[in-house]
Amino acid sequence: MARGTHRPTVAKVDLGAIKWNINQIRNHIRPGKKLLAVVKADGYGHGAVPIANAAKEAGVDGFCVAILDEAIELRQNGFTEDFLLVMGVTEVRDVALMADSNISVTVSSFEWLEAALPLLNLRKTMNPLRIHLAVDTGMGRIGLRTKEEVQAFEAFCEKYESLHLEGIFTHFATADGEDDIQVERQYETFKELVKSMTTRPDMVHLANSAMTLWHEDFETDATRVGIAMYGYNPSDLTIPLPYELKPAFTLETEISYVKQMHEGDTISYGARYKAYEGEWLATLPIGYADGWRRDLGNQTLLVDGHRCPVRGVVCMDQLMISLPHAYPIGTKVTLLGENNGEWNNPSEMAVELGTIGYEILCGISDRVPRIYNDSKGE
Ligand SMILES: Cc1ncc(COP(=O)(O)O)c(C=O)c1O
């Protein structure tokens, strides 16, 4: 993938905001509870390694990722000793590598564990496999579901020195919404499953950002925070934040072409938009190959504090906006973030598009270079 370093389309990531958000979250959770930074999917599009470095500076206790390669990326970039949990299902064949790399592994089935056991003989170190048992309390994704299964799993782990049951965790389906009944039900089920164990593992955890912000519990050992660390509301606009968070991501470009249209002149594929007489149009070097999806074509982008509607469909590499008057080539345009006091927040856009802010952030493609600054949270 060629990164676009010779065009002005960039994602600016404010590491100061990340650190500020971590401090905010830290100040609102129980003292002593571990704060784990979720940096999967390249740190929600912000860049996993720079985010992990900032998070470490702010004192997080470890990291969560979704796939093994993301864990290896951190290990190879200086995070050699840090707590590191892969939250998704991994391949049994990689079990020796995971033990040798001291990576904590989510296990969600007995079959996986049985198949992994003989392969652990291939490891080069004496490290036991650090296991976090996933239990499904209502998300319906991965995990054991009954006390009997959990007890059998625990008993199996106890028999082998190569297996260390370090943690047990679950994931909530509705913590970002208004369905508190489902949250309560999952919480109770989880407590029962943990209680059924002979020995409580060192790391019992259940909270993502939404649980951390709105349903803080006092009985678990760690919290796994993703979207809130990046400065966004996990519910988008449904529930107000209980405390301030600062968005860390700004997506900017510059006007690359400007012209004045005549009445009826058509814009973009399908010639669906027809200009009005004298309309000023700017072309921008960003399109759906950069993650600015075609259905973001009904959004307004920010120029000099003005909300400028996109005109015509978003092309693969370019799009057109309507200007209130002529602006010179090179004028800054903000797609996400702040411009002269106006804000484009992915959460607001997501609501209109029937998606979530996470998807807009993760969707900004690798063609867009990430540039880092540290505002010190100002
Ligand atoms: C198991 C698990 N825990 C924690 C998170 C972090 O979620 P959030 O970004 O909402 O904090 C995720 C993200 O999807 C997840 O899958």
CSV table of N, CA and C in Angstrom, one decimal, residues 213-344:
chain,number,residue,atom,x,y,z
A,213,LEU,N,-17.9,3.6,31.7
A,213,LEU,CA,-18.4,4.9,31.8
A,213,LEU,C,-19.7,4.9,32.6
A,214,TRP,N,-20.6,4.0,32.3
A,214,TRP,CA,-22.0,4.1,32.8
A,214,TRP,C,-22.4,3.0,33.8
A,215,HIS,N,-21.6,1.9,33.9
A,215,HIS,CA,-22.0,0.8,34.8
A,215,HIS,C,-20.8,0.4,35.7
A,216,GLU,N,-19.9,1.3,36.1
A,216,GLU,CA,-18.7,0.9,36.8
A,216,GLU,C,-19.0,-0.1,37.9
A,217,ASP,N,-18.4,-1.2,37.9
A,217,ASP,CA,-18.6,-2.2,38.9
A,217,ASP,C,-17.4,-2.2,39.9
A,218,PHE,N,-17.6,-2.8,41.1
A,218,PHE,CA,-16.5,-2.7,42.0
A,218,PHE,C,-15.9,-4.0,42.4
A,219,GLU,N,-16.3,-5.0,41.6
A,219,GLU,CA,-15.8,-6.4,41.9
A,219,GLU,C,-14.8,-7.0,41.0
A,220,THR,N,-14.5,-6.3,39.9
A,220,THR,CA,-13.5,-6.9,39.0
A,220,THR,C,-12.2,-6.2,39.1
A,221,ASP,N,-11.2,-6.8,38.4
A,221,ASP,CA,-9.8,-6.4,38.6
A,221,ASP,C,-9.3,-5.5,37.5
A,222,ALA,N,-10.0,-5.5,36.3
A,222,ALA,CA,-9.5,-4.8,35.2
A,222,ALA,C,-10.6,-4.3,34.3
A,223,THR,N,-10.3,-3.2,33.5
A,223,THR,CA,-11.3,-2.7,32.6
A,223,THR,C,-10.6,-2.5,31.2
A,224,ARG,N,-11.3,-2.9,30.2
A,224,ARG,CA,-10.7,-2.9,28.8
A,224,ARG,C,-11.3,-1.7,28.1
A,225,VAL,N,-10.5,-0.6,27.9
A,225,VAL,CA,-11.1,0.6,27.4
A,225,VAL,C,-10.6,0.9,26.0
A,226,GLY,N,-11.5,1.0,25.0
A,226,GLY,CA,-11.1,1.3,23.7
A,226,GLY,C,-11.6,2.7,23.3
A,227,ILE,N,-12.8,2.8,22.8
A,227,ILE,CA,-13.3,4.0,22.2
A,227,ILE,C,-13.2,5.2,23.1
A,228,ALA,N,-13.4,5.0,24.4
A,228,ALA,CA,-13.4,6.2,25.3
A,228,ALA,C,-11.9,6.7,25.4
A,229,MET,N,-11.0,5.9,25.3
A,229,MET,CA,-9.6,6.3,25.4
A,229,MET,C,-9.3,7.2,24.1
A,230,TYR,N,-10.0,6.9,23.0
A,230,TYR,CA,-9.8,7.7,21.8
A,230,TYR,C,-10.6,9.0,21.8
A,231,GLY,N,-11.4,9.1,22.9
A,231,GLY,CA,-12.1,10.4,23.1
A,231,GLY,C,-13.6,10.4,22.6
A,232,TYR,N,-14.1,9.2,22.3
A,232,TYR,CA,-15.5,9.2,21.7
A,232,TYR,C,-16.5,8.5,22.6
A,233,ASN,N,-17.7,8.9,22.5
A,233,ASN,CA,-18.8,8.3,23.2
A,233,ASN,C,-19.2,7.0,22.6
A,234,PRO,N,-19.1,5.9,23.4
A,234,PRO,CA,-19.5,4.6,22.8
A,234,PRO,C,-20.9,4.4,22.3
A,235,SER,N,-21.8,5.3,22.9
A,235,SER,CA,-23.2,5.2,22.5
A,235,SER,C,-23.5,6.2,21.4
A,236,ASP,N,-22.5,6.8,20.8
A,236,ASP,CA,-22.6,7.9,19.9
A,236,ASP,C,-23.5,8.9,20.6
A,237,LEU,N,-24.7,9.2,20.2
A,237,LEU,CA,-25.4,10.3,20.8
A,237,LEU,C,-26.5,9.9,21.8
A,238,THR,N,-26.6,8.5,22.0
A,238,THR,CA,-27.7,8.0,22.8
A,238,THR,C,-27.7,8.5,24.3
A,239,ILE,N,-26.5,8.3,24.9
A,239,ILE,CA,-26.4,8.6,26.3
A,239,ILE,C,-25.2,9.6,26.5
A,240,PRO,N,-25.5,10.7,27.3
A,240,PRO,CA,-24.4,11.7,27.5
A,240,PRO,C,-23.2,11.1,28.2
A,241,LEU,N,-22.1,11.6,28.0
A,241,LEU,CA,-20.9,11.1,28.7
A,241,LEU,C,-20.9,11.6,30.1
A,242,PRO,N,-20.5,10.8,31.1
A,242,PRO,CA,-20.5,11.2,32.5
A,242,PRO,C,-19.4,12.2,32.8
A,243,TYR,N,-18.4,12.2,32.0
A,243,TYR,CA,-17.3,13.2,32.1
A,243,TYR,C,-16.7,13.5,30.8
A,244,GLU,N,-15.9,14.5,30.7
A,244,GLU,CA,-15.4,15.0,29.4
A,244,GLU,C,-14.4,14.0,28.8
A,245,LEU,N,-14.4,13.8,27.5
A,245,LEU,CA,-13.4,13.1,26.8
A,245,LEU,C,-13.0,13.9,25.6
A,246,LYS,N,-11.7,13.9,25.2
A,246,LYS,CA,-11.3,14.7,24.1
A,246,LYS,C,-11.0,13.8,22.8
A,247,PRO,N,-11.7,14.1,21.7
A,247,PRO,CA,-11.4,13.3,20.5
A,247,PRO,C,-10.0,13.5,20.1
A,248,ALA,N,-9.3,12.4,19.7
A,248,ALA,CA,-7.9,12.5,19.4
A,248,ALA,C,-7.7,12.5,17.9
A,249,PHE,N,-8.7,12.4,17.1
A,249,PHE,CA,-8.5,12.1,15.6
A,249,PHE,C,-9.0,13.3,14.8
A,250,THR,N,-8.2,13.8,13.9
A,250,THR,CA,-8.6,14.9,13.0
A,250,THR,C,-8.3,14.4,11.6
A,251,LEU,N,-9.2,14.5,10.7
A,251,LEU,CA,-9.0,14.2,9.3
A,251,LEU,C,-9.1,15.4,8.5
A,252,GLU,N,-8.0,15.7,7.8
A,252,GLU,CA,-7.9,17.0,7.0
A,252,GLU,C,-7.4,16.8,5.6
A,253,THR,N,-7.8,17.7,4.8
A,253,THR,CA,-7.2,17.8,3.4
A,253,THR,C,-7.1,19.3,3.0
A,254,GLU,N,-6.8,19.5,1.8
A,254,GLU,CA,-6.8,20.9,1.2
A,254,GLU,C,-7.5,20.9,-0.1
A,255,ILE,N,-8.0,22.0,-0.4
A,255,ILE,CA,-8.7,22.2,-1.7
A,255,ILE,C,-7.6,22.0,-2.8
A,256,SER,N,-7.9,21.2,-3.8
A,256,SER,CA,-6.9,21.0,-4.9
A,256,SER,C,-7.4,21.6,-6.2
A,257,TYR,N,-8.7,22.0,-6.3
A,257,TYR,CA,-9.2,22.6,-7.5
A,257,TYR,C,-10.4,23.4,-7.2
A,258,VAL,N,-10.5,24.6,-7.8
A,258,VAL,CA,-11.7,25.4,-7.5
A,258,VAL,C,-12.3,25.9,-8.9
A,259,LYS,N,-13.6,26.0,-8.9
A,259,LYS,CA,-14.2,26.6,-10.2
A,259,LYS,C,-15.6,27.1,-9.8
A,260,GLN,N,-16.1,28.0,-10.7
A,260,GLN,CA,-17.5,28.5,-10.6
A,260,GLN,C,-18.3,27.9,-11.6
A,261,MET,N,-19.5,27.4,-11.2
A,261,MET,CA,-20.4,26.6,-12.1
A,261,MET,C,-21.5,27.5,-12.7
A,262,HIS,N,-22.1,26.9,-13.8
A,262,HIS,CA,-23.3,27.5,-14.4
A,262,HIS,C,-24.5,26.7,-14.0
A,263,GLU,N,-25.6,27.3,-14.0
A,263,GLU,CA,-26.9,26.6,-13.7
A,263,GLU,C,-27.0,25.3,-14.5
A,264,GLY,N,-27.2,24.2,-13.8
A,264,GLY,CA,-27.4,22.9,-14.5
A,264,GLY,C,-26.1,22.1,-14.8
A,265,ASP,N,-25.0,22.7,-14.6
A,265,ASP,CA,-23.7,21.9,-14.7
A,265,ASP,C,-23.8,20.7,-13.8
A,266,THR,N,-23.3,19.5,-14.2
A,266,THR,CA,-23.5,18.3,-13.4
A,266,THR,C,-22.2,18.0,-12.7
A,267,ILE,N,-22.3,17.3,-11.6
A,267,ILE,CA,-21.2,17.0,-10.8
A,267,ILE,C,-21.1,15.5,-10.5
A,268,SER,N,-20.0,14.9,-10.7
A,268,SER,CA,-19.6,13.5,-10.4
A,268,SER,C,-20.4,12.4,-11.1
A,269,TYR,N,-20.0,11.2,-10.8
A,269,TYR,CA,-20.6,10.0,-11.5
A,269,TYR,C,-22.1,10.0,-11.4
A,270,GLY,N,-22.7,9.7,-12.5
A,270,GLY,CA,-24.2,9.6,-12.5
A,270,GLY,C,-24.8,11.0,-12.8
A,271,ALA,N,-24.0,12.0,-12.8
A,271,ALA,CA,-24.4,13.4,-13.1
A,271,ALA,C,-25.7,13.8,-12.3
A,272,ARG,N,-25.7,13.3,-11.1
A,272,ARG,CA,-27.0,13.5,-10.3
A,272,ARG,C,-27.1,14.9,-9.7
A,273,TYR,N,-26.0,15.5,-9.4
A,273,TYR,CA,-26.1,16.8,-8.8
A,273,TYR,C,-26.0,17.9,-9.9
A,274,LYS,N,-26.9,18.8,-9.9
A,274,LYS,CA,-26.9,19.9,-10.9
A,274,LYS,C,-26.7,21.2,-10.1
A,275,ALA,N,-25.6,21.9,-10.5
A,275,ALA,CA,-25.2,23.1,-9.8
A,275,ALA,C,-26.2,24.3,-10.1
A,276,TYR,N,-26.2,25.2,-9.2
A,276,TYR,CA,-26.9,26.5,-9.4
A,276,TYR,C,-26.0,27.5,-10.0
A,277,GLU,N,-26.6,28.5,-10.6
A,277,GLU,CA,-25.8,29.5,-11.3
A,277,GLU,C,-24.8,30.2,-10.3
A,278,GLY,N,-23.5,30.2,-10.7
A,278,GLY,CA,-22.5,30.9,-9.9
A,278,GLY,C,-22.0,30.1,-8.7
A,279,GLU,N,-22.5,28.8,-8.5
A,279,GLU,CA,-22.0,28.0,-7.4
A,279,GLU,C,-20.5,27.7,-7.4
A,280,TRP,N,-19.9,28.0,-6.3
A,280,TRP,CA,-18.4,27.7,-6.2
A,280,TRP,C,-18.2,26.3,-5.8
A,281,LEU,N,-17.4,25.6,-6.5
A,281,LEU,CA,-17.2,24.2,-6.2
A,281,LEU,C,-15.7,23.9,-6.0
A,282,ALA,N,-15.4,23.1,-4.9
A,282,ALA,CA,-14.0,22.8,-4.7
A,282,ALA,C,-13.8,21.3,-4.8
A,283,THR,N,-12.7,20.8,-5.4
A,283,THR,CA,-12.4,19.4,-5.4
A,283,THR,C,-11.4,19.1,-4.4
A,284,LEU,N,-11.6,18.0,-3.7
A,284,LEU,CA,-10.7,17.6,-2.6
A,284,LEU,C,-10.0,16.2,-2.9
A,285,PRO,N,-8.7,16.1,-2.5
A,285,PRO,CA,-8.0,14.8,-2.8
A,285,PRO,C,-8.3,13.8,-1.8
A,286,ILE,N,-9.5,13.3,-1.6
A,286,ILE,CA,-9.9,12.2,-0.7
A,286,ILE,C,-11.1,11.6,-1.2
A,287,GLY,N,-11.2,10.3,-1.1
A,287,GLY,CA,-12.4,9.5,-1.6
A,287,GLY,C,-12.6,8.3,-0.9
A,288,TYR,N,-13.4,7.4,-1.5
A,288,TYR,CA,-13.8,6.2,-0.7
A,288,TYR,C,-12.6,5.2,-0.5
A,289,ALA,N,-11.6,5.3,-1.4
A,289,ALA,CA,-10.4,4.5,-1.2
A,289,ALA,C,-9.6,4.9,0.1
A,290,ASP,N,-9.9,6.1,0.5
A,290,ASP,CA,-9.3,6.6,1.8
A,290,ASP,C,-10.2,6.3,3.0
A,291,GLY,N,-11.3,5.7,2.7
A,291,GLY,CA,-12.3,5.4,3.8
A,291,GLY,C,-13.4,6.4,4.0
A,292,TRP,N,-13.4,7.4,3.1
A,292,TRP,CA,-14.5,8.4,3.1
A,292,TRP,C,-15.6,7.8,2.3
A,293,ARG,N,-16.4,7.0,2.9
A,293,ARG,CA,-17.3,6.1,2.2
A,293,ARG,C,-18.3,6.9,1.3
A,294,ARG,N,-18.8,6.2,0.3
A,294,ARG,CA,-19.7,6.9,-0.6
A,294,ARG,C,-20.9,7.4,0.1
A,295,ASP,N,-21.3,6.7,1.2
A,295,ASP,CA,-22.5,7.2,1.9
A,295,ASP,C,-22.2,8.3,2.8
A,296,LEU,N,-21.0,8.7,2.9
A,296,LEU,CA,-20.7,10.0,3.6
A,296,LEU,C,-20.9,11.2,2.7
A,297,GLY,N,-21.4,10.9,1.5
A,297,GLY,CA,-21.6,12.0,0.5
A,297,GLY,C,-22.7,13.0,0.9
A,298,ASN,N,-23.5,12.6,2.0
A,298,ASN,CA,-24.5,13.6,2.4
A,298,ASN,C,-24.0,14.4,3.6
A,299,GLN,N,-22.7,14.4,3.8
A,299,GLN,CA,-22.2,15.2,5.0
A,299,GLN,C,-21.7,16.5,4.6
A,300,THR,N,-21.6,17.4,5.6
A,300,THR,CA,-20.9,18.7,5.3
A,300,THR,C,-19.5,18.7,5.8
A,301,LEU,N,-18.6,19.2,5.1
A,301,LEU,CA,-17.2,19.3,5.5
A,301,LEU,C,-16.9,20.8,5.9
A,302,LEU,N,-15.9,21.0,6.6
A,302,LEU,CA,-15.6,22.3,7.2
A,302,LEU,C,-14.5,23.1,6.5
A,303,VAL,N,-14.9,24.3,6.1
A,303,VAL,CA,-13.9,25.2,5.4
A,303,VAL,C,-14.0,26.5,6.1
A,304,ASP,N,-13.0,26.9,6.8
A,304,ASP,CA,-13.0,28.2,7.4
A,304,ASP,C,-14.2,28.4,8.4
A,305,GLY,N,-14.6,27.3,9.0
A,305,GLY,CA,-15.7,27.4,9.9
A,305,GLY,C,-17.1,27.3,9.2
A,306,HIS,N,-17.1,27.2,7.9
A,306,HIS,CA,-18.3,27.0,7.2
A,306,HIS,C,-18.6,25.5,6.9
A,307,ARG,N,-19.9,25.2,7.0
A,307,ARG,CA,-20.3,23.8,6.7
A,307,ARG,C,-20.6,23.7,5.2
A,308,CYS,N,-19.8,22.9,4.5
A,308,CYS,CA,-19.8,22.9,3.0
A,308,CYS,C,-20.4,21.5,2.6
A,309,PRO,N,-21.5,21.4,2.0
A,309,PRO,CA,-22.1,20.1,1.6
A,309,PRO,C,-21.3,19.5,0.5
A,310,VAL,N,-21.2,18.1,0.6
A,310,VAL,CA,-20.6,17.4,-0.5
A,310,VAL,C,-21.6,17.4,-1.7
A,311,ARG,N,-21.0,17.6,-2.9
A,311,ARG,CA,-21.9,17.6,-4.1
A,311,ARG,C,-21.6,16.4,-5.0
A,312,GLY,N,-22.6,15.7,-5.4
A,312,GLY,CA,-22.4,14.5,-6.2
A,312,GLY,C,-21.8,13.4,-5.4
A,313,VAL,N,-21.7,12.2,-6.0
A,313,VAL,CA,-21.2,11.1,-5.2
A,313,VAL,C,-19.7,11.2,-5.0
A,314,VAL,N,-19.3,10.6,-3.9
A,314,VAL,CA,-17.9,10.5,-3.5
A,314,VAL,C,-17.2,9.6,-4.5
A,315,CYS,N,-16.1,10.0,-5.1
A,315,CYS,CA,-15.3,9.2,-6.1
A,315,CYS,C,-14.3,8.4,-5.3
A,316,MET,N,-13.6,7.5,-6.0
A,316,MET,CA,-12.6,6.7,-5.3
A,316,MET,C,-11.5,7.5,-4.6
A,317,ASP,N,-11.1,8.6,-5.3
A,317,ASP,CA,-9.9,9.4,-4.8
A,317,ASP,C,-10.2,10.9,-4.6
A,318,GLN,N,-11.4,11.3,-5.0
A,318,GLN,CA,-11.7,12.7,-4.9
A,318,GLN,C,-13.1,12.9,-4.6
A,319,LEU,N,-13.4,14.1,-4.1
A,319,LEU,CA,-14.8,14.4,-3.9
A,319,LEU,C,-15.0,16.0,-4.1
A,320,MET,N,-16.2,16.4,-4.3
A,320,MET,CA,-16.5,17.8,-4.6
A,320,MET,C,-17.4,18.4,-3.5
A,321,ILE,N,-17.1,19.6,-3.1
A,321,ILE,CA,-17.9,20.3,-2.1
A,321,ILE,C,-18.3,21.7,-2.6
A,322,SER,N,-19.4,22.2,-2.1
A,322,SER,CA,-19.9,23.5,-2.5
A,322,SER,C,-19.3,24.5,-1.5
A,323,LEU,N,-18.8,25.6,-2.0
A,323,LEU,CA,-18.2,26.6,-1.1
A,323,LEU,C,-19.2,27.8,-1.0
A,324,PRO,N,-19.1,28.6,0.1
A,324,PRO,CA,-20.0,29.8,0.2
A,324,PRO,C,-19.5,30.9,-0.8
A,325,HIS,N,-18.2,30.8,-1.1
A,325,HIS,CA,-17.6,31.8,-2.0
A,325,HIS,C,-16.2,31.2,-2.4
A,326,ALA,N,-15.5,31.9,-3.3
A,326,ALA,CA,-14.2,31.3,-3.8
A,326,ALA,C,-13.2,31.2,-2.6
A,327,TYR,N,-12.5,30.1,-2.6
A,327,TYR,CA,-11.4,30.0,-1.7
A,327,TYR,C,-10.2,29.5,-2.5
A,328,PRO,N,-9.0,29.9,-2.1
A,328,PRO,CA,-7.8,29.5,-2.9
A,328,PRO,C,-7.5,28.0,-2.8
A,329,ILE,N,-6.8,27.5,-3.8
A,329,ILE,CA,-6.3,26.1,-3.7
A,329,ILE,C,-5.3,26.1,-2.5
A,330,GLY,N,-5.4,25.0,-1.8
A,330,GLY,CA,-4.5,24.9,-0.6
A,330,GLY,C,-5.3,25.2,0.7
A,331,THR,N,-6.5,25.7,0.6
A,331,THR,CA,-7.3,26.0,1.8
A,331,THR,C,-7.6,24.7,2.5
A,332,LYS,N,-7.4,24.8,3.9
A,332,LYS,CA,-7.6,23.6,4.7
A,332,LYS,C,-9.1,23.2,4.7
A,333,VAL,N,-9.4,21.9,4.6
A,333,VAL,CA,-10.7,21.4,4.8
A,333,VAL,C,-10.7,20.3,5.8
A,334,THR,N,-11.6,20.4,6.8
A,334,THR,CA,-11.7,19.4,7.9
A,334,THR,C,-12.8,18.4,7.7
A,335,LEU,N,-12.5,17.2,7.6
A,335,LEU,CA,-13.6,16.1,7.5
A,335,LEU,C,-14.0,15.6,8.8
A,336,LEU,N,-13.0,15.4,9.7
A,336,LEU,CA,-13.3,15.0,11.1
A,336,LEU,C,-12.5,15.9,12.0
A,337,GLY,N,-13.2,16.4,13.0
A,337,GLY,CA,-12.4,17.2,14.0
A,337,GLY,C,-12.9,18.7,13.9
A,338,GLU,N,-12.0,19.5,14.4
A,338,GLU,CA,-12.4,20.9,14.6
A,338,GLU,C,-11.9,21.9,13.5
A,339,ASN,N,-12.7,22.8,13.1
A,339,ASN,CA,-12.3,23.8,12.2
A,339,ASN,C,-12.9,25.2,12.5
A,340,ASN,N,-12.1,26.1,13.0
A,340,ASN,CA,-12.7,27.4,13.4
A,340,ASN,C,-13.9,27.3,14.3
A,341,GLY,N,-13.8,26.5,15.3
A,341,GLY,CA,-14.9,26.4,16.3
A,341,GLY,C,-16.0,25.5,15.9
A,342,GLU,N,-16.1,25.0,14.6
A,342,GLU,CA,-17.1,24.0,14.2
A,342,GLU,C,-16.5,22.6,14.4
A,343,TRP,N,-17.3,21.6,14.7
A,343,TRP,CA,-16.8,20.3,14.9
A,343,TRP,C,-17.5,19.3,13.9
A,344,ASN,N,-16.8,18.4,13.4
A,344,ASN,CA,-17.4,17.2,12.7
A,344,ASN,C,-17.0,16.0,13.6
